[in-house]
Amino acid sequence: MNDLSSKALKLLHENTQTAEYKGKIYKFSVPSKEIYPFQWLWDSCFHAISFSVLGENERAKEELRSLLAKQADDGAIYHITFWKTDKLKDYLFLSTRGFGRFLENRGFWLPLNFLNSPKTTAYTQPPVLAKAAEKIYENSKDKDFVREILPALFKYYRWLYKTRDLDGDNLISILTPIESGLDFCPAYDEAIGYKNKFLPLFLRSRWLQFLNKFIFNFDPYKIYKNGPFHQKDVLFNSIAIQALFSLAYLAEEIGNKEIYDWAHDKAQAGLRSLCEKSYDKETGLFYNLSGKEDKAMKIKTIVSLMPLIISQLPANIARRLVQEHIINQKEFYTPYPVASVSWDEAVFAPDSLVDGHLRIWRGPLSMNTNWFLVHALREHGYADTADEITKKSRELAEKHGFWEFYNPLTGEPQGARDFGWATLVVDM
Ligand code: GLC
């Protein structure tokens, strides 16, 4: 194993926590011990992928089992799981970042959270789960594992489409930017009312959480009817469609026709709808659709590129995404690619600073989106570009270590250090 791989494995083990639940022991890696000391849904999927490619399939399976252990009866899997609630109390009261952050759970309001000890948030995150399971299966060929988890995965994806395809067009809506995993991405600025800059970005985002919790009780249909924010997110839907194809593949491998048919049909319907409704022929990019009117949010961010991760994306659309945008040095192909916001957008902030405050996903590159895009580029026949992004990504991890973000112009690290999903760099 080379140096970077052993460092990656060491980090994932150092970030691992063990917890007992209903008489069983579970293990999971937290994204960062300092800043994110709980279990996050899509982070854990990435951690499982890294464990698996680093040869630890058993540990990778444990990571997914710990996510499924907290699956709700209706199939839901939520965005953060607070396995140890004692930590939550410290986090909320001692850290100002924490204080502003957790309006996202049901029950008592933030300062009183210790009274109800929330076990999870009420939101979800991009559904990478079946993709991670597929990766583990590819590396282990363990059909028993597929048999073990497939029913829970099926239940989860069905829950997602049942509760979030709010107008029946096979596209999922998110109820807050946090659900996309791209908290302060400018794709949401207009919809959260930040464009006129009347209130700072942070308060805009908090206000939305406040309404979702106290006025709408996190009910997707109430939010759809009267809420200020619901968006058919291109990144979320691309990941969902890719994962449905993974689910169909896994079902086929163990001969489960019911799940295969459902997942395959849903994936195709989702892809058709995404291309019909979100794709803009003029610019050759995909845009998020906001509100009941499906208003296109025309700003160039990483979400616009994400349909490339779907192998079945029509080649002409893939070609335009790559040639006109990904490798465009005025847009996403910054000195350290791939920028999370196009360089020529006015809001591009390579240092993540907005009015002097750290606001993530507004320019810097992240290893998880680079990982998605590198695989996608290879799949669609752009191996040279994939190799170059891989080389630069490795250079950053070798020089600085595993960080949450890197400045796309200088490569300087930003955000949380010793950050779990940055280990995906070993699988590019
Ligand atoms: C930030 C990211 C989100 C991630 C979380 C934990 O909130 O935006 O995608 O899951 O941190 O790492």
Short mmCIF file of C-alpha atoms and ligand atoms in Angstrom, two decimals:
data_model
loop_
_atom_site.label_atom_id
_atom_site.label_comp_id
_atom_site.label_asym_id
_atom_site.label_seq_id
_atom_site.Cartn_x
_atom_site.Cartn_y
_atom_site.Cartn_z
CA MET A 1 0.00 0.00 0.00
CA ASN A 2 1.42 3.42 -0.89
CA ASP A 3 1.89 6.24 1.56
CA LEU A 4 -1.29 8.17 0.73
CA SER A 5 -3.40 5.03 1.03
CA SER A 6 -2.00 4.13 4.45
CA LYS A 7 -2.58 7.69 5.64
CA ALA A 8 -6.16 7.53 4.36
CA LEU A 9 -6.83 4.28 6.17
CA LYS A 10 -5.26 5.57 9.35
CA LEU A 11 -7.49 8.66 9.27
CA LEU A 12 -10.68 6.67 8.69
CA HIS A 13 -9.81 4.45 11.66
CA GLU A 14 -8.96 7.42 13.86
CA ASN A 15 -12.33 8.98 13.06
CA THR A 16 -14.17 5.75 13.84
CA GLN A 17 -16.63 5.62 16.72
CA THR A 18 -18.26 2.57 18.27
CA ALA A 19 -21.76 2.58 19.73
CA GLU A 20 -24.17 0.03 21.11
CA TYR A 21 -27.75 -0.01 19.89
CA LYS A 22 -30.45 -2.62 20.60
CA GLY A 23 -27.82 -5.01 21.92
CA LYS A 24 -25.52 -4.75 18.89
CA ILE A 25 -22.24 -2.95 18.38
CA TYR A 26 -22.03 -0.52 15.45
CA LYS A 27 -19.08 1.30 13.94
CA PHE A 28 -18.98 4.43 11.83
CA SER A 29 -16.53 7.17 10.93
CA VAL A 30 -17.33 10.79 11.74
CA PRO A 31 -16.48 13.35 9.03
CA SER A 32 -14.12 15.28 11.32
CA LYS A 33 -13.57 14.85 15.04
CA GLU A 34 -13.38 18.58 15.68
CA ILE A 35 -16.12 20.10 13.57
CA TYR A 36 -18.45 17.24 12.61
CA PRO A 37 -18.42 14.74 15.49
CA PHE A 38 -21.58 12.79 14.52
CA GLN A 39 -22.58 10.46 11.69
CA TRP A 40 -23.54 12.13 8.42
CA LEU A 41 -25.43 10.14 5.78
CA TRP A 42 -23.52 10.77 2.58
CA ASP A 43 -20.18 11.11 4.38
CA SER A 44 -20.59 7.60 5.76
CA CYS A 45 -21.29 6.28 2.26
CA PHE A 46 -18.03 7.87 1.08
CA HIS A 47 -16.17 6.45 4.08
CA ALA A 48 -17.52 3.00 3.20
CA ILE A 49 -16.29 3.41 -0.38
CA SER A 50 -12.81 4.40 0.82
CA PHE A 51 -12.63 1.51 3.29
CA SER A 52 -13.65 -0.87 0.55
CA VAL A 53 -11.12 0.31 -2.04
CA LEU A 54 -8.46 0.26 0.65
CA GLY A 55 -9.13 -3.45 1.13
CA GLU A 56 -11.26 -3.29 4.28
CA ASN A 57 -14.57 -4.58 2.99
CA GLU A 58 -15.74 -5.82 6.38
CA ARG A 59 -15.29 -2.37 7.90
CA ALA A 60 -17.02 -0.85 4.85
CA LYS A 61 -20.02 -3.12 5.43
CA GLU A 62 -20.14 -2.05 9.07
CA GLU A 63 -20.31 1.58 8.00
CA LEU A 64 -23.43 0.91 5.89
CA ARG A 65 -24.96 -1.33 8.55
CA SER A 66 -24.68 1.52 11.04
CA LEU A 67 -26.64 3.78 8.68
CA LEU A 68 -29.32 1.17 8.15
CA ALA A 69 -29.58 0.48 11.89
CA LYS A 70 -31.21 3.87 12.34
CA GLN A 71 -33.56 3.57 9.37
CA ALA A 72 -37.07 4.65 10.36
CA ASP A 73 -40.06 2.29 9.97
CA ASP A 74 -41.20 4.12 6.84
CA GLY A 75 -37.79 3.67 5.21
CA ALA A 76 -36.35 7.11 5.94
CA ILE A 77 -32.67 7.59 6.63
CA TYR A 78 -31.84 10.98 8.00
CA HIS A 79 -29.00 13.36 7.40
CA ILE A 80 -27.29 13.25 10.80
CA THR A 81 -27.48 10.51 13.40
CA PHE A 82 -26.59 11.53 16.93
CA TRP A 83 -25.46 8.20 18.31
CA LYS A 84 -24.07 9.79 21.44
CA THR A 85 -26.32 12.55 22.66
CA ASP A 86 -24.01 13.62 25.48
CA LYS A 87 -21.70 15.03 22.80
CA LEU A 88 -24.61 16.86 21.24
CA LYS A 89 -25.19 18.85 24.39
CA ASP A 90 -21.57 19.99 24.54
CA TYR A 91 -21.61 20.76 20.90
CA LEU A 92 -24.73 22.89 21.02
CA PHE A 93 -23.79 24.89 24.06
CA LEU A 94 -20.08 25.28 23.80
CA SER A 95 -19.65 25.95 20.14
CA THR A 96 -21.15 28.94 18.45
CA ARG A 97 -20.97 27.12 15.13
CA GLY A 98 -23.02 24.37 16.70
CA PHE A 99 -25.46 26.83 18.18
CA GLY A 100 -26.37 28.30 14.84
CA ARG A 101 -26.44 24.99 13.17
CA PHE A 102 -28.95 22.59 14.64
CA LEU A 103 -32.46 23.81 14.00
CA GLU A 104 -32.80 20.68 11.92
CA ASN A 105 -34.30 18.21 14.34
CA ARG A 106 -37.83 17.60 15.53
CA GLY A 107 -38.97 18.43 19.05
CA PHE A 108 -37.84 21.18 21.37
CA TRP A 109 -36.17 24.27 20.11
CA LEU A 110 -32.41 24.45 20.00
CA PRO A 111 -31.51 25.69 23.50
CA LEU A 112 -33.80 23.02 24.94
CA ASN A 113 -32.49 20.19 22.81
CA PHE A 114 -30.99 18.45 25.78
CA LEU A 115 -34.55 17.82 27.00
CA ASN A 116 -35.49 15.65 24.08
CA SER A 117 -32.07 14.32 23.02
CA PRO A 118 -32.70 14.18 19.29
CA LYS A 119 -31.51 10.95 17.71
CA THR A 120 -31.45 12.25 14.15
CA THR A 121 -32.22 15.39 12.18
CA ALA A 122 -35.49 15.59 10.23
CA TYR A 123 -33.82 16.07 6.85
CA THR A 124 -32.00 13.73 4.51
CA GLN A 125 -28.92 13.95 2.24
CA PRO A 126 -27.88 12.78 -1.25
CA PRO A 127 -28.69 9.06 -1.53
CA VAL A 128 -25.26 7.59 -2.32
CA LEU A 129 -26.09 4.43 -0.37
CA ALA A 130 -26.74 1.95 -3.20
CA LYS A 131 -23.67 3.22 -5.06
CA ALA A 132 -21.56 2.49 -1.97
CA ALA A 133 -23.15 -0.96 -1.66
CA GLU A 134 -22.35 -1.65 -5.30
CA LYS A 135 -18.72 -0.67 -4.74
CA ILE A 136 -18.47 -3.07 -1.78
CA TYR A 137 -20.04 -5.81 -3.85
CA GLU A 138 -17.65 -5.20 -6.75
CA ASN A 139 -14.68 -5.48 -4.40
CA SER A 140 -15.92 -8.38 -2.27
CA LYS A 141 -18.27 -10.33 -4.55
CA ASP A 142 -20.25 -11.00 -1.38
CA LYS A 143 -23.80 -11.87 -2.45
CA ASP A 144 -24.86 -12.61 1.12
CA PHE A 145 -24.16 -8.99 1.98
CA VAL A 146 -26.31 -7.89 -0.96
CA ARG A 147 -29.12 -10.20 0.22
CA GLU A 148 -28.78 -8.81 3.71
CA ILE A 149 -29.10 -5.12 2.84
CA LEU A 150 -31.13 -5.01 -0.37
CA PRO A 151 -34.60 -4.97 1.28
CA ALA A 152 -33.58 -1.99 3.44
CA LEU A 153 -32.12 -0.15 0.46
CA PHE A 154 -35.30 -0.75 -1.53
CA LYS A 155 -37.39 0.59 1.32
CA TYR A 156 -35.18 3.67 1.56
CA TYR A 157 -35.33 4.61 -2.13
CA ARG A 158 -39.05 3.97 -2.25
CA TRP A 159 -39.51 6.28 0.75
CA LEU A 160 -37.48 8.94 -1.01
CA TYR A 161 -39.58 8.90 -4.17
CA LYS A 162 -42.85 8.50 -2.30
CA THR A 163 -42.30 11.50 -0.05
CA ARG A 164 -40.19 13.77 -2.26
CA ASP A 165 -41.45 13.41 -5.80
CA LEU A 166 -43.97 16.06 -4.89
CA ASP A 167 -45.63 16.62 -8.28
CA GLY A 168 -45.15 13.19 -9.81
CA ASP A 169 -42.49 14.01 -12.42
CA ASN A 170 -39.95 11.49 -11.06
CA LEU A 171 -37.69 14.23 -9.74
CA ILE A 172 -36.99 14.55 -6.04
CA SER A 173 -37.32 17.88 -4.23
CA ILE A 174 -35.08 18.99 -1.42
CA LEU A 175 -36.59 21.10 1.38
CA THR A 176 -33.47 23.00 2.39
CA PRO A 177 -30.06 23.52 0.72
CA ILE A 178 -28.58 21.42 3.53
CA GLU A 179 -30.25 18.34 2.03
CA SER A 180 -28.13 18.60 -1.10
CA GLY A 181 -25.00 18.49 1.04
CA LEU A 182 -23.95 21.82 -0.48
CA ASP A 183 -25.03 24.10 2.36
CA PHE A 184 -24.26 27.60 1.03
CA CYS A 185 -23.99 26.84 -2.69
CA PRO A 186 -25.11 29.92 -4.71
CA ALA A 187 -27.55 27.75 -6.68
CA TYR A 188 -29.90 28.37 -3.74
CA ASP A 189 -29.24 32.10 -3.22
CA GLU A 190 -32.23 33.32 -5.21
CA ALA A 191 -34.69 30.85 -3.69
CA ILE A 192 -33.68 31.58 -0.10
CA GLY A 193 -33.96 35.30 -0.83
CA TYR A 194 -30.25 36.10 -0.60
CA LYS A 195 -30.02 37.73 -3.99
CA ASN A 196 -31.16 41.11 -2.75
CA LYS A 197 -28.69 40.80 0.17
CA PHE A 198 -31.20 42.30 2.58
CA LEU A 199 -30.20 39.76 5.23
CA PRO A 200 -26.84 38.01 5.50
CA LEU A 201 -26.58 34.58 3.90
CA PHE A 202 -26.39 32.78 7.21
CA LEU A 203 -29.58 34.34 8.57
CA ARG A 204 -31.39 33.60 5.31
CA SER A 205 -30.49 29.99 5.69
CA ARG A 206 -31.44 29.91 9.40
CA TRP A 207 -34.77 31.60 8.70
CA LEU A 208 -35.69 28.84 6.26
CA GLN A 209 -34.86 26.19 8.87
CA PHE A 210 -36.96 28.07 11.37
CA LEU A 211 -40.01 28.10 9.07
CA ASN A 212 -39.62 24.46 8.08
CA LYS A 213 -39.52 23.44 11.72
CA PHE A 214 -42.08 25.67 13.37
CA ILE A 215 -44.57 26.40 10.61
CA PHE A 216 -44.41 23.26 8.49
CA ASN A 217 -43.18 20.64 10.95
CA PHE A 218 -40.89 19.32 8.17
CA ASP A 219 -43.92 18.03 6.23
CA PRO A 220 -42.89 17.86 2.53
CA TYR A 221 -46.45 18.34 1.23
CA LYS A 222 -47.12 21.37 3.41
CA ILE A 223 -43.78 22.81 2.32
CA TYR A 224 -44.64 22.06 -1.30
CA LYS A 225 -47.99 23.84 -0.98
CA ASN A 226 -47.02 26.87 1.08
CA GLY A 227 -43.35 26.74 1.99
CA PRO A 228 -40.71 29.20 0.85
CA PHE A 229 -38.27 26.63 -0.49
CA HIS A 230 -38.39 23.39 -2.40
CA GLN A 231 -36.10 22.66 -5.27
CA LYS A 232 -35.58 19.82 -7.72
CA ASP A 233 -31.86 19.65 -7.16
CA VAL A 234 -29.72 18.43 -10.04
CA LEU A 235 -26.97 17.02 -7.82
CA PHE A 236 -29.42 15.20 -5.57
CA ASN A 237 -31.34 13.75 -8.51
CA SER A 238 -28.20 12.73 -10.41
CA ILE A 239 -26.94 10.83 -7.38
CA ALA A 240 -30.38 9.26 -6.88
CA ILE A 241 -30.56 8.11 -10.51
CA GLN A 242 -27.02 6.73 -10.45
CA ALA A 243 -27.85 4.89 -7.21
CA LEU A 244 -31.09 3.47 -8.65
CA PHE A 245 -29.07 1.93 -11.48
CA SER A 246 -26.75 0.47 -8.82
CA LEU A 247 -29.76 -0.86 -6.92
CA ALA A 248 -31.10 -2.46 -10.10
CA TYR A 249 -27.72 -4.06 -10.78
CA LEU A 250 -27.47 -5.47 -7.25
CA ALA A 251 -31.03 -6.81 -7.47
CA GLU A 252 -30.22 -8.50 -10.75
CA GLU A 253 -27.11 -10.10 -9.27
CA ILE A 254 -29.22 -11.90 -6.67
CA GLY A 255 -32.17 -12.49 -8.99
CA ASN A 256 -34.67 -10.15 -7.35
CA LYS A 257 -36.95 -9.13 -10.21
CA GLU A 258 -39.33 -6.96 -8.21
CA ILE A 259 -36.57 -4.64 -7.02
CA TYR A 260 -34.79 -4.72 -10.37
CA ASP A 261 -37.92 -3.66 -12.25
CA TRP A 262 -38.82 -0.89 -9.84
CA ALA A 263 -35.31 0.58 -9.64
CA HIS A 264 -34.60 0.33 -13.34
CA ASP A 265 -37.90 1.92 -14.37
CA LYS A 266 -37.54 4.70 -11.81
CA ALA A 267 -33.96 5.43 -12.89
CA GLN A 268 -34.95 5.71 -16.53
CA ALA A 269 -37.97 7.85 -15.78
CA GLY A 270 -35.83 10.11 -13.57
CA LEU A 271 -33.19 10.50 -16.24
CA ARG A 272 -35.77 11.30 -18.92
CA SER A 273 -37.35 13.93 -16.73
CA LEU A 274 -34.02 15.47 -15.74
CA CYS A 275 -33.03 15.85 -19.40
CA GLU A 276 -36.42 17.21 -20.40
CA LYS A 277 -36.91 19.66 -17.57
CA SER A 278 -33.53 20.64 -16.12
CA TYR A 279 -31.34 20.66 -19.19
CA ASP A 280 -30.83 24.00 -20.89
CA LYS A 281 -29.94 23.55 -24.56
CA GLU A 282 -28.68 27.08 -24.87
CA THR A 283 -25.91 26.81 -22.31
CA GLY A 284 -25.49 23.03 -22.33
CA LEU A 285 -25.92 22.91 -18.55
CA PHE A 286 -28.48 21.57 -16.09
CA TYR A 287 -30.18 23.92 -13.65
CA ASN A 288 -32.09 23.39 -10.42
CA LEU A 289 -35.85 23.88 -10.65
CA SER A 290 -37.33 25.99 -7.91
CA GLY A 291 -40.87 26.15 -6.53
CA LYS A 292 -44.14 24.91 -8.02
CA GLU A 293 -43.40 26.69 -11.31
CA ASP A 294 -40.11 24.80 -11.77
CA LYS A 295 -38.23 28.04 -12.26
CA ALA A 296 -34.69 27.39 -13.53
CA MET A 297 -31.98 28.74 -11.21
CA LYS A 298 -29.54 29.92 -13.85
CA ILE A 299 -26.21 30.10 -12.14
CA LYS A 300 -23.19 27.94 -12.97
CA THR A 301 -22.27 25.76 -10.01
CA ILE A 302 -21.05 22.20 -9.58
CA VAL A 303 -24.66 20.97 -9.45
CA SER A 304 -25.00 21.84 -13.15
CA LEU A 305 -22.33 19.26 -14.06
CA MET A 306 -23.49 16.34 -11.96
CA PRO A 307 -25.69 14.48 -14.49
CA LEU A 308 -22.38 13.38 -16.02
CA ILE A 309 -22.18 10.75 -13.26
CA ILE A 310 -25.08 8.90 -14.90
CA SER A 311 -23.53 6.44 -17.39
CA GLN A 312 -26.74 6.44 -19.43
CA LEU A 313 -26.65 10.21 -20.03
CA PRO A 314 -26.89 10.88 -23.80
CA ALA A 315 -23.39 11.32 -25.29
CA ASN A 316 -24.10 14.70 -26.90
CA ILE A 317 -25.18 16.16 -23.56
CA ALA A 318 -22.13 14.65 -21.83
CA ARG A 319 -19.84 16.07 -24.50
CA ARG A 320 -21.13 19.59 -24.01
CA LEU A 321 -20.82 19.36 -20.23
CA VAL A 322 -17.20 18.31 -20.57
CA GLN A 323 -15.97 20.38 -23.50
CA GLU A 324 -17.85 23.60 -22.88
CA HIS A 325 -17.74 23.66 -19.10
CA ILE A 326 -15.67 21.16 -17.14
CA ILE A 327 -12.47 21.75 -19.10
CA ASN A 328 -13.24 25.43 -19.64
CA GLN A 329 -10.50 27.42 -17.87
CA LYS A 330 -12.77 30.42 -17.42
CA GLU A 331 -15.34 28.28 -15.66
CA PHE A 332 -14.72 25.06 -13.74
CA TYR A 333 -11.20 24.12 -14.82
CA THR A 334 -9.37 26.35 -12.37
CA PRO A 335 -5.66 25.77 -11.60
CA TYR A 336 -6.91 23.15 -9.13
CA PRO A 337 -10.06 21.69 -10.67
CA VAL A 338 -12.98 21.18 -10.32
CA ALA A 339 -14.25 24.44 -8.80
CA SER A 340 -17.58 24.22 -6.99
CA VAL A 341 -18.70 27.49 -8.61
CA SER A 342 -17.75 28.71 -12.07
CA TRP A 343 -14.84 31.19 -11.96
CA ASP A 344 -16.72 33.72 -14.06
CA GLU A 345 -19.69 33.95 -11.68
CA ALA A 346 -19.69 37.17 -9.62
CA VAL A 347 -20.22 35.19 -6.41
CA PHE A 348 -17.19 32.90 -6.95
CA ALA A 349 -15.31 32.96 -3.61
CA PRO A 350 -12.10 30.89 -3.80
CA ASP A 351 -11.34 31.64 -0.13
CA SER A 352 -14.89 30.64 0.97
CA LEU A 353 -15.40 34.06 2.51
CA VAL A 354 -18.67 35.94 2.25
CA ASP A 355 -18.67 39.27 4.08
CA GLY A 356 -15.73 38.01 6.12
CA HIS A 357 -17.40 34.73 7.18
CA LEU A 358 -16.62 31.19 6.13
CA ARG A 359 -19.45 30.00 3.86
CA ILE A 360 -18.77 26.69 2.18
CA TRP A 361 -19.46 25.49 -1.37
CA ARG A 362 -18.98 28.86 -3.05
CA GLY A 363 -15.91 28.10 -5.15
CA PRO A 364 -13.44 25.72 -3.48
CA LEU A 365 -13.09 22.17 -4.72
CA SER A 366 -14.13 19.17 -2.71
CA MET A 367 -12.78 15.65 -3.10
CA ASN A 368 -16.21 14.04 -3.16
CA THR A 369 -17.40 15.94 -6.23
CA ASN A 370 -13.97 15.40 -7.83
CA TRP A 371 -14.33 11.67 -7.16
CA PHE A 372 -17.77 11.58 -8.79
CA LEU A 373 -16.59 13.55 -11.81
CA VAL A 374 -13.35 11.64 -12.33
CA HIS A 375 -15.25 8.35 -12.55
CA ALA A 376 -17.85 9.97 -14.77
CA LEU A 377 -15.21 11.35 -17.14
CA ARG A 378 -13.63 7.90 -17.51
CA GLU A 379 -17.03 6.33 -18.10
CA HIS A 380 -17.89 8.81 -20.86
CA GLY A 381 -14.50 8.50 -22.60
CA TYR A 382 -12.53 11.46 -21.24
CA ALA A 383 -9.71 9.59 -19.53
CA ASP A 384 -7.08 12.28 -20.08
CA THR A 385 -9.09 14.90 -18.24
CA ALA A 386 -9.84 12.38 -15.49
CA ASP A 387 -6.11 11.63 -15.15
CA GLU A 388 -5.23 15.27 -14.88
CA ILE A 389 -7.84 15.97 -12.18
CA THR A 390 -6.63 12.88 -10.32
CA LYS A 391 -3.04 14.06 -10.48
CA LYS A 392 -3.89 17.49 -9.11
CA SER A 393 -6.15 16.05 -6.42
CA ARG A 394 -3.42 13.68 -5.22
CA GLU A 395 -0.94 16.53 -5.23
CA LEU A 396 -3.20 18.47 -2.85
CA ALA A 397 -3.71 15.54 -0.49
CA GLU A 398 -0.01 14.70 -0.49
CA LYS A 399 1.03 18.27 0.19
CA HIS A 400 -1.62 19.32 2.72
CA GLY A 401 -3.37 16.17 3.94
CA PHE A 402 -7.10 15.42 3.90
CA TRP A 403 -9.18 18.59 4.12
CA GLU A 404 -12.82 19.49 3.60
CA PHE A 405 -12.02 21.96 0.80
CA TYR A 406 -9.10 23.34 -1.18
CA ASN A 407 -8.79 26.77 -2.79
CA PRO A 408 -9.30 26.16 -6.53
CA LEU A 409 -6.76 28.85 -7.47
CA THR A 410 -3.95 28.26 -4.97
CA GLY A 411 -4.65 24.80 -3.55
CA GLU A 412 -4.63 26.12 0.04
CA PRO A 413 -6.66 23.85 2.33
CA GLN A 414 -9.85 25.12 4.01
CA GLY A 415 -12.57 24.08 6.45
CA ALA A 416 -12.22 20.91 8.51
CA ARG A 417 -8.89 19.10 8.72
CA ASP A 418 -8.52 15.28 8.87
CA PHE A 419 -11.72 15.11 6.89
CA GLY A 420 -13.05 11.64 6.02
CA TRP A 421 -14.37 11.93 2.47
CA ALA A 422 -11.15 13.56 1.22
CA THR A 423 -9.76 10.00 1.38
CA LEU A 424 -11.76 9.31 -1.82
CA VAL A 425 -8.68 10.67 -3.58
CA VAL A 426 -7.23 7.15 -3.31
CA ASP A 427 -10.00 5.92 -5.62
CA MET A 428 -9.71 8.27 -8.58
C1 GLC B 1 -21.07 20.15 5.61
C2 GLC B 1 -21.24 19.74 4.15
C3 GLC B 1 -22.05 18.47 4.04
C4 GLC B 1 -21.40 17.39 4.89
C5 GLC B 1 -21.21 17.85 6.33
C6 GLC B 1 -20.40 16.87 7.15
O1 GLC B 1 -22.28 20.51 6.17
O2 GLC B 1 -21.80 20.75 3.39
O3 GLC B 1 -22.13 18.03 2.72
O4 GLC B 1 -22.16 16.23 4.86
O5 GLC B 1 -20.51 19.07 6.34
O6 GLC B 1 -19.17 16.62 6.56
#
